[in-house]
Coordinates of C-alpha atoms and ligand atoms in Angstrom, one line a residue:
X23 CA -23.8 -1.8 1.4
X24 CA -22.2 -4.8 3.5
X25 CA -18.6 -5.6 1.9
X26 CA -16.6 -8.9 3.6
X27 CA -13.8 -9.1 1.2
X28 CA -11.4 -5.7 1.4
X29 CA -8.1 -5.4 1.9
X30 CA -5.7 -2.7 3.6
X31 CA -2.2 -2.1 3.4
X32 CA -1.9 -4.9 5.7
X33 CA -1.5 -7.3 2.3
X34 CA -1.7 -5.3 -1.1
X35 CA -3.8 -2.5 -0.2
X36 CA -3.2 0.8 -0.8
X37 CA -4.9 2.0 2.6
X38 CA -5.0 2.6 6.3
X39 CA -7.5 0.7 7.9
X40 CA -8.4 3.4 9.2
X41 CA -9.1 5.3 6.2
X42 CA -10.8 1.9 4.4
X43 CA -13.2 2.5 6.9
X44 CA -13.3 6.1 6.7
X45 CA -14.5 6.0 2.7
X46 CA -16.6 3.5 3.2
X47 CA -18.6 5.1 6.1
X48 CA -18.5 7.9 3.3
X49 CA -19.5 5.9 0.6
X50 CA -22.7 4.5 3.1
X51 CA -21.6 1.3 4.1
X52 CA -23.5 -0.4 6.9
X53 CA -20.7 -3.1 7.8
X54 CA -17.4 -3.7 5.9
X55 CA -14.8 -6.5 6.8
X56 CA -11.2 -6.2 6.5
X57 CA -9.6 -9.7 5.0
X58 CA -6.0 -9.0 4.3
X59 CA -4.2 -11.9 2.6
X60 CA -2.5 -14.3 4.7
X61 CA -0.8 -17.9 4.5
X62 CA 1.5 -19.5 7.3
X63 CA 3.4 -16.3 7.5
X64 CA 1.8 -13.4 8.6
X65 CA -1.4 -14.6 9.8
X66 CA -0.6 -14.0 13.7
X67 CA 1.0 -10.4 12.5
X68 CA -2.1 -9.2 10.2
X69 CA -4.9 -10.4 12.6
X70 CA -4.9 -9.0 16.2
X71 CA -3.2 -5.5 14.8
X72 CA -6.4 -5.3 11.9
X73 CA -8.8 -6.7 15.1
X74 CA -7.5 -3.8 17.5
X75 CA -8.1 -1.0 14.8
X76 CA -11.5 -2.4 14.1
X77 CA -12.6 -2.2 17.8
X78 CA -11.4 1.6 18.1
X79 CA -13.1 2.4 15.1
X80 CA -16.7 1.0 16.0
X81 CA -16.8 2.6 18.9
X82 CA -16.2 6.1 17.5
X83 CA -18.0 6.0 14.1
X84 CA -21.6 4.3 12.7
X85 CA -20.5 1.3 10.6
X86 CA -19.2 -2.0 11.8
X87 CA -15.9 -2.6 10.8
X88 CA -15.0 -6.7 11.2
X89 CA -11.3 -8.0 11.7
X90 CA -10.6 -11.2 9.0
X91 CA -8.6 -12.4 6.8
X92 CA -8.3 -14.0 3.3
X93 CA -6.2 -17.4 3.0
X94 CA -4.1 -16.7 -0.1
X95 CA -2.7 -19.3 -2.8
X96 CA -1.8 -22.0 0.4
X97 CA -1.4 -25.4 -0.3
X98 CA -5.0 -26.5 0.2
X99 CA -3.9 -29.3 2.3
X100 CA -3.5 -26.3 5.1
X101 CA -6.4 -24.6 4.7
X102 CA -8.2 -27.1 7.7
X103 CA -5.2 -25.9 10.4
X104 CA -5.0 -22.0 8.6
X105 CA -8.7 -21.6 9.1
X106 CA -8.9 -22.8 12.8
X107 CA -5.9 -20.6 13.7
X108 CA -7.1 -17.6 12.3
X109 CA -10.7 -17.8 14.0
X110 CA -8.8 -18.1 17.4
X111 CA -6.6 -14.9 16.5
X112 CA -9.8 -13.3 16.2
X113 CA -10.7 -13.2 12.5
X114 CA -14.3 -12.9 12.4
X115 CA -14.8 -13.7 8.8
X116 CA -12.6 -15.8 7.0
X117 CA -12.2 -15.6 3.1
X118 CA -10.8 -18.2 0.6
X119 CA -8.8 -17.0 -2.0
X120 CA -10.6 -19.2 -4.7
X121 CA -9.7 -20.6 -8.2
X122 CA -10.5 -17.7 -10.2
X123 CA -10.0 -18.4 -13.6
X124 CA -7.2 -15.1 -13.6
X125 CA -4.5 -16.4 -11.6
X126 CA -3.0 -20.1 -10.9
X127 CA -4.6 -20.8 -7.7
X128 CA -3.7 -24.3 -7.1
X129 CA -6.3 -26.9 -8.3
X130 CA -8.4 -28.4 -4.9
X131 CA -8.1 -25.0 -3.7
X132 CA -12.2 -24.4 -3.5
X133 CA -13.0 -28.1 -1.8
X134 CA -10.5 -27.5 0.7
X135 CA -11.8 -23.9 1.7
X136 CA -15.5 -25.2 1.8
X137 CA -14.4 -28.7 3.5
X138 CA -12.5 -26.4 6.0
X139 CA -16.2 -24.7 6.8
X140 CA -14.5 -20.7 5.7
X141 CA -17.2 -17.9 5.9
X142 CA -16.6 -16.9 2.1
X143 CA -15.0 -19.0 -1.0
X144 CA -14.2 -15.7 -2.7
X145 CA -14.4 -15.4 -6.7
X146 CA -14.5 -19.7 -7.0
X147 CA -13.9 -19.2 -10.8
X148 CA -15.4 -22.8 -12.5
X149 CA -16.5 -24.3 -9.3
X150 CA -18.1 -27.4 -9.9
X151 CA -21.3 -29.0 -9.0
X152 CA -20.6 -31.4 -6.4
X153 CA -18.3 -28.6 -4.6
X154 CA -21.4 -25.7 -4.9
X155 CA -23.3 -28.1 -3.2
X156 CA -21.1 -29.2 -0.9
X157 CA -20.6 -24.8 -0.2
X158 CA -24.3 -25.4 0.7
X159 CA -24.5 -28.2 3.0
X160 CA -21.4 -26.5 5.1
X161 CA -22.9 -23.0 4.6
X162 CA -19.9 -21.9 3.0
X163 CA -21.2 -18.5 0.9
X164 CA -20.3 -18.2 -3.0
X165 CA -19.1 -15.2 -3.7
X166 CA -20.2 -12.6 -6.6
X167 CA -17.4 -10.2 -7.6
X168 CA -17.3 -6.1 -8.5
X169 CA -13.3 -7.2 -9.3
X170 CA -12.4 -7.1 -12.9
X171 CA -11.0 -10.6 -13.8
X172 CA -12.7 -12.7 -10.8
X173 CA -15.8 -11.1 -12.3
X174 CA -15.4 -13.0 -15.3
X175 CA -16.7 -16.0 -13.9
X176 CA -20.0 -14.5 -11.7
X177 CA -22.9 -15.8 -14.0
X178 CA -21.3 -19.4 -13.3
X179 CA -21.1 -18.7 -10.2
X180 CA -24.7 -17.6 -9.8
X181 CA -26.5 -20.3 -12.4
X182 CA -24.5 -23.1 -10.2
X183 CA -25.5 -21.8 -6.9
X184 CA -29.1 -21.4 -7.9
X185 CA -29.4 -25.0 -8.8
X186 CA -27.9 -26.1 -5.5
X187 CA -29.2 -24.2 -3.0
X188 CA -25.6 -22.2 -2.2
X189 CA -25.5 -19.3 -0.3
X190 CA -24.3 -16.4 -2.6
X191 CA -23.3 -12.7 -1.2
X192 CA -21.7 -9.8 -3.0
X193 CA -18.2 -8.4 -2.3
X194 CA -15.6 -6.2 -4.0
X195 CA -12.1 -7.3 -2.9
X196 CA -11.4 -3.6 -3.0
X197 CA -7.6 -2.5 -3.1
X198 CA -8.2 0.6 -4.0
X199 CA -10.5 3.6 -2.8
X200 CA -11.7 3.6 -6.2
X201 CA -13.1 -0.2 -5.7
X202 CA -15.8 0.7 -3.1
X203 CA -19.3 0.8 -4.4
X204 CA -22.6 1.4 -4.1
X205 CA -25.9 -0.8 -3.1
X206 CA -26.9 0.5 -6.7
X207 CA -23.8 -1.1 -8.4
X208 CA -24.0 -4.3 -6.3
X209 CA -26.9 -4.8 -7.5
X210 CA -25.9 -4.3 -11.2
X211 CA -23.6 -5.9 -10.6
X212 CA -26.2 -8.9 -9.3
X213 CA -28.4 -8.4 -12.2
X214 CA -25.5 -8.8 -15.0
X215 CA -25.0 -12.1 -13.5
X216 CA -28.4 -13.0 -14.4
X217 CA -29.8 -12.8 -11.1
X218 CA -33.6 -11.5 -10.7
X219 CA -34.6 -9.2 -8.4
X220 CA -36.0 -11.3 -5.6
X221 CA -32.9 -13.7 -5.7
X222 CA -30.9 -10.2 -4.9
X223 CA -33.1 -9.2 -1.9
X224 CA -32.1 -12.6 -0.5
X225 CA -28.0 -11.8 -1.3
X226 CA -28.4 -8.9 0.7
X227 CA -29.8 -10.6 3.4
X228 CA -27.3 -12.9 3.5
X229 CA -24.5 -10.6 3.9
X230 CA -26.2 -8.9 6.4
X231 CA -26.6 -12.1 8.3
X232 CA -23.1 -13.4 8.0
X233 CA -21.9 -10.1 9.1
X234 CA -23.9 -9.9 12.2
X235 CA -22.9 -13.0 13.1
X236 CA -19.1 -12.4 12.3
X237 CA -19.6 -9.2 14.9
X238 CA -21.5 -10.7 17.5
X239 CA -18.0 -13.2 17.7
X240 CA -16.1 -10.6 17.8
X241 CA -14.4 -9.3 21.0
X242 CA -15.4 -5.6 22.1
Ligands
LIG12 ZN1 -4.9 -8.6 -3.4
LIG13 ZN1 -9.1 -10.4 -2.0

C-alpha cells in the first residue's frame, strides 16, 4: 500500500507522526505521505517539523515516510503562491483539498489546485470535464477516496478520468488509526468505483511513481 494523503496531529489527526508511521509499517505500507492541512498560517510551522521526523524515521525503519502538506479551504486565488512556498519548505507532495461534494469548499477551488501544477487534487467531488483534462495535461493526479463522504463522489471521479486520460491514484486521508487500509481494500475500494482490473494495476503504479519521485526531492 502507497498512501499520499494522511494526516497527523499536526492538523486534525489524532496521531504522532511517529506512530502514523509506526501502524502503517504494521499495516504493510511501502511509502505513506504525511499532508497535514495548511493555509497561510501554519504552513512554515507544519512543514520542516513533519519533514525532520520523516527523515529520522526512514533511516531507522523499512517504509518511506514523505513530508507534505494538504492546502485547505484557501481562497483559490492563493493556491499558485501556497503551492510554491510549501515545495521550498520541503513538502514533497502537495495535496489540494478539493470540492468534495461534503463540505463548502469554495467554488474554483479544483482549477486553481491543477492550474497551480499540485501533486494530488484530493476527493475533486463534481469535477468537470475541461478541469479532468486540464489535471491531465499538468499531470495533476485525481484522487480515489477510502473517506466516507469524499467517497461519495469516486465513480465520477473515475468514469471522468478514464475519458480524459487523468492520472488517478488511491488514498485514504486517514485521521484515525482505524483509516489505514489494506492493498486488498484499495482495491475494493477501486473496483466499487467501476474500475477494472487492469485500470487498477495502472493506479498502483502511479502512486508508486509519484511517490518515488516525491522522495527522490526530498532532502536526506
Ligand atoms: Zn482533516
Ligand atoms: Zn485530507
Amino acid at each position: 500500500m502507497i498512501d499520499l494523503h494522511t494526516h497527523s496531529l499536526f492538523s486534525d489527526g489524532v496521531l504522532l507522526p511517529s506512530e502514523l508511521v509506526r501502524r502503517a509499517v504494521i499495516k504493510g505500507y511501502e511509502m505513506i505521505a504525511i499532508t497535514d492541512h495548511a493555509d497561510a498560517s501554519n504552513l512554515d510551522f507544519i512543514i520542516p517539523r513533519i519533514a525532520t521526523a520523516c527523515a529520522e524515521l526512514n533511516r531507522r525503519w523499512h517504509i518511506k515516510a514523505l513530508p507534505g502538506i494538504e492546502l485547505t479551504h484557501i481562497p483559490p486565488e492563493t493556491f499558485a503562491d501556497l503551492t510554491v512556498r510549501a515545495r521550498s519548505l520541503g513538502a514533497a507532495i502537495v495535496v489540494a483539498h478539493g470540492e468534495t461534494i461534503v463540505e463548502p469548499v469554495h467554488p474554483g477551488t479544483n482549477r486553481a489546485a491543477i492550474e497551480a501544477g499540485v501533486d494530488i487534487l484530493a476527493h475533486p467531488g463534481l469535477i468537470t470535464r475541461q478541469e479532468a483534462e486540464l489535471a491531465a495535461r499538468n499531470d495533476v493526479h485525481l484522487e480515489i477516496t477510502s473517506r466516507k463522504g469524499h467517497s461519495l463522489s469516486n465513480g465520477h471521479v473515475a468514469k471522468l478520468a478514464g475519458a480524459v486520460g487523468a492520472k488517478l491514484i488511491i488514498d485514504t486521508d486517514t485521521h484515525e488509526p482505524g483509516d489505514l487500509i489494506t492493498d486488498d481494500l484499495a482495491r475494493n475500494v477501486l473496483l466499487g468505483a467501476g474500475l477494472d482490473h487492469e485500470v487498477i494495476a495502472a493506479i498502483f503504479q502511479n502512486s508508486k511513481e509519484l511517490a518515488l519521485k516525491a522522495f527522490a526531492t526530498m532532502k536526506k
